[in-house]
């Protein structure tokens, strides 16, 4: 998306807008202030967010670019506001959708990528404008008056009526399933098979190039690609395929990028077929993501940012810039040697779908407040002189953190650390302890810090951590102590601190508590919100930059079901974070799930239920989650942490 | 065998050992074989450095190795002094299917002789012997971290004579090993333990972490490292065992 679309944004308008991505047949949406959903909650709790400002549409004047897009929007919106109904003319959207894309079916779970007007130079073609109009016009939504009670039943009634096109009926015949995400429909089948092969490596080409075509087909079948190339077009990283195989394509990418850069109108993204291409220029590097998984530009860009952070973490910004200013044709592969594992780990995490990346937040191990306090105090007690950050990490979740008062931890940095510890096997596999120089770009992108890492398994019987050599222990019962210092000679000092820390934690029983908590894993959704229709949720506390979620089991079993769930979350996330529409609540119905996204200044909540769940039931579930969080806040989140 | 330490306490000393060498020659795999008697094909590259300890039983004493397994990538080279400073011994590893790795190894030897503590015991180790065995030429570049992939006909590219001549010239211990099969691995460490001059052996390190290290390896299974392999145990306590 480039500036042209941005200028069409009439952001905080109260008018019901539907992010263009949700124009799919089965999507319903209503914009409202969050008060509506708040309402069933005890009003003494001051969760209610302030109302968003409401600048008039007309005041947000006609600034320069993007005439056709904006005009069409403005044509559509007044019409919307005048019609207070939630009726949803699905048929219209279907048609519009079909006109616009060649994809025969599109559902939120695996939708076609054309959901956003593409910003190739041809973006002003009539089809885009038409789609904008259709998009807007087809969604008639209620403009809630503040304080109106949520009349779930009646609005939902409307919805179903409006939705009852023959096609939808055909689909809903298949709705009644326990775990709809397990179901395999024709279009998903494609995804499933591709997903299974997604992480297999493309072999290298034979000497005679005989197998090139076969390899290219495998390569092209990947759902997602990441490329990093230097500004001069040298390949630096590709998730799939070796240099020989992809060099032609890197050349094409480079040509595209430099053509638009030359025109002072950098290319940010485009759609080709069912693939979305997103470019992110970063100093001397260009990063490119190609996705057929229906992620939004912003989400792909976040993923690219994260890859870039990994490169900075290896090299630091000044040294990266120095290399390229000395020699623009530098081959960065050499200085980055050995970090492919880390980049692959990140990339595959994105392909599998990571709530942490999606929400830019981290997850904590659920512990009683008093237990966490003991751990925090122990950390402070044994803190050694040169310590900057100390982390206890269990299976990718933070147990406790000790940090200086003036420095907080950047979630992006933590993500890099977690990726290194838990995705790339080298740290664990080496056994023993590690001393790793790394740059935490969120903390300071100019210099290195030194990270002491020690793993131990938490499986039953391993009371003495030293007795454990990491072997084939599963990811889920690993506990890592991570101590970070700015002093490269402090290994033995931190090692001593680790020993003291473990001894103390054993002594005061915290170790047992932590291990129990790790073994328990995530609570299931039905334990957290008993009696509701929810199957899964993500709750992000914005203030704490942390999120929590229930276990994927029993409803989302296996890679593909999880990925579908994550795709749904991506769509929800996209719709409330889109720059062209500021929704506060988004409700979608699809053949395999209903979902709700709810945003307030305090939190973002994404809930998923089976497709036959009523909206009221979904809202009730959401409220349950919110009140559960309120009770459990100091257990599921680290608030403050140990600060010195 | 472990109880031998308990019943008849032999004098025990710590020896700091550092592994150096080009990326993907199998440094971590050697250590892993020595410490855990384990081998992982396609091991991922080490990041930074790993610190491991392992005991080595000599007839007269117990040597506790404190091993710094460093990453071979170029960008970590500037950190190496941190690891070889004060080291009593070094293992410089090359990949005998890759001549450039011997060149790199020679650089490391030179740097150690120039910068490390005088009297440091250096062993030159050619790894991936399994790839050179004629018995199973099928074995491809599975060995070591980060298999390059292009070594389809991975055969010996560095002759024993060449490397041995260099090692003698520089008075280095010399071994050819296979971390994959375990061939000669414990022998290298035993030879180093034997080669450390008695005078430079002190009690357990008194520096930070000394106490805990004893605790750490106390729980370890040390039996494997026992000198059941060669006749080298009774032999030369000092000097080269090869």
mmCIF file of N, CA, C and O in Angstrom, chain A residues 201 237-240 307 339-349 419:
data_model
loop_
_atom_site.group_PDB
_atom_site.id
_atom_site.type_symbol
_atom_site.label_atom_id
_atom_site.label_comp_id
_atom_site.label_asym_id
_atom_site.label_seq_id
_atom_site.Cartn_x
_atom_site.Cartn_y
_atom_site.Cartn_z
ATOM 1 N N UNK A 201 13.242 -28.441 2.457
ATOM 2 C CA UNK A 201 14.217 -27.679 1.698
ATOM 3 C C UNK A 201 14.157 -28.027 0.226
ATOM 4 O O UNK A 201 13.920 -29.164 -0.146
ATOM 5 N N UNK A 237 19.829 -13.405 1.310
ATOM 6 C CA UNK A 237 19.124 -14.493 1.973
ATOM 7 C C UNK A 237 17.874 -14.842 1.181
ATOM 8 O O UNK A 237 17.200 -13.964 0.653
ATOM 9 N N UNK A 238 17.602 -16.116 1.092
ATOM 10 C CA UNK A 238 16.327 -16.570 0.575
ATOM 11 C C UNK A 238 15.909 -17.772 1.399
ATOM 12 O O UNK A 238 16.721 -18.652 1.649
ATOM 13 N N UNK A 239 14.668 -17.793 1.812
ATOM 14 C CA UNK A 239 14.236 -18.914 2.637
ATOM 15 C C UNK A 239 14.319 -20.220 1.854
ATOM 16 O O UNK A 239 14.701 -21.245 2.376
ATOM 17 N N UNK A 240 13.908 -20.173 0.595
ATOM 18 C CA UNK A 240 13.901 -21.400 -0.191
ATOM 19 C C UNK A 240 14.780 -21.241 -1.427
ATOM 20 O O UNK A 240 14.810 -20.180 -2.031
ATOM 21 N N UNK A 307 13.053 -9.754 10.312
ATOM 22 C CA UNK A 307 14.236 -10.324 9.662
ATOM 23 C C UNK A 307 15.370 -9.299 9.644
ATOM 24 O O UNK A 307 16.535 -9.630 9.868
ATOM 25 N N UNK A 339 24.028 -17.571 10.027
ATOM 26 C CA UNK A 339 22.809 -17.042 10.630
ATOM 27 C C UNK A 339 21.567 -17.451 9.856
ATOM 28 O O UNK A 339 20.467 -17.075 10.235
ATOM 29 N N UNK A 340 21.743 -18.198 8.772
ATOM 30 C CA UNK A 340 20.578 -18.662 8.034
ATOM 31 C C UNK A 340 19.593 -19.413 8.931
ATOM 32 O O UNK A 340 18.390 -19.288 8.771
ATOM 33 N N UNK A 341 20.147 -20.151 9.872
ATOM 34 C CA UNK A 341 19.269 -20.876 10.784
ATOM 35 C C UNK A 341 18.344 -19.932 11.524
ATOM 36 O O UNK A 341 17.175 -20.233 11.743
ATOM 37 N N UNK A 342 18.907 -18.806 11.929
ATOM 38 C CA UNK A 342 18.099 -17.862 12.698
ATOM 39 C C UNK A 342 17.043 -17.220 11.806
ATOM 40 O O UNK A 342 15.878 -17.096 12.195
ATOM 41 N N UNK A 343 17.459 -16.844 10.597
ATOM 42 C CA UNK A 343 16.501 -16.239 9.677
ATOM 43 C C UNK A 343 15.433 -17.268 9.277
ATOM 44 O O UNK A 343 14.248 -16.944 9.214
ATOM 45 N N UNK A 344 15.874 -18.493 9.035
ATOM 46 C CA UNK A 344 14.907 -19.547 8.710
ATOM 47 C C UNK A 344 13.927 -19.752 9.868
ATOM 48 O O UNK A 344 12.732 -19.953 9.647
ATOM 49 N N UNK A 345 14.461 -19.725 11.056
ATOM 50 C CA UNK A 345 13.605 -19.909 12.228
ATOM 51 C C UNK A 345 12.529 -18.847 12.290
ATOM 52 O O UNK A 345 11.352 -19.130 12.525
ATOM 53 N N UNK A 346 12.936 -17.615 12.066
ATOM 54 C CA UNK A 346 11.964 -16.518 12.060
ATOM 55 C C UNK A 346 10.961 -16.714 10.936
ATOM 56 O O UNK A 346 9.749 -16.650 11.139
ATOM 57 N N UNK A 347 11.488 -16.969 9.735
ATOM 58 C CA UNK A 347 10.617 -17.075 8.560
ATOM 59 C C UNK A 347 9.601 -18.197 8.734
ATOM 60 O O UNK A 347 8.413 -18.019 8.461
ATOM 61 N N UNK A 348 10.067 -19.333 9.214
ATOM 62 C CA UNK A 348 9.141 -20.454 9.387
ATOM 63 C C UNK A 348 8.129 -20.165 10.487
ATOM 64 O O UNK A 348 6.978 -20.594 10.413
ATOM 65 N N UNK A 349 8.584 -19.453 11.480
ATOM 66 C CA UNK A 349 7.646 -19.029 12.519
ATOM 67 C C UNK A 349 6.525 -18.192 11.926
ATOM 68 O O UNK A 349 5.359 -18.367 12.253
ATOM 69 N N UNK A 419 13.711 -16.749 19.474
ATOM 70 C CA UNK A 419 13.911 -17.479 18.226
ATOM 71 C C UNK A 419 15.249 -18.206 18.253
ATOM 72 O O UNK A 419 15.356 -19.368 17.876
#
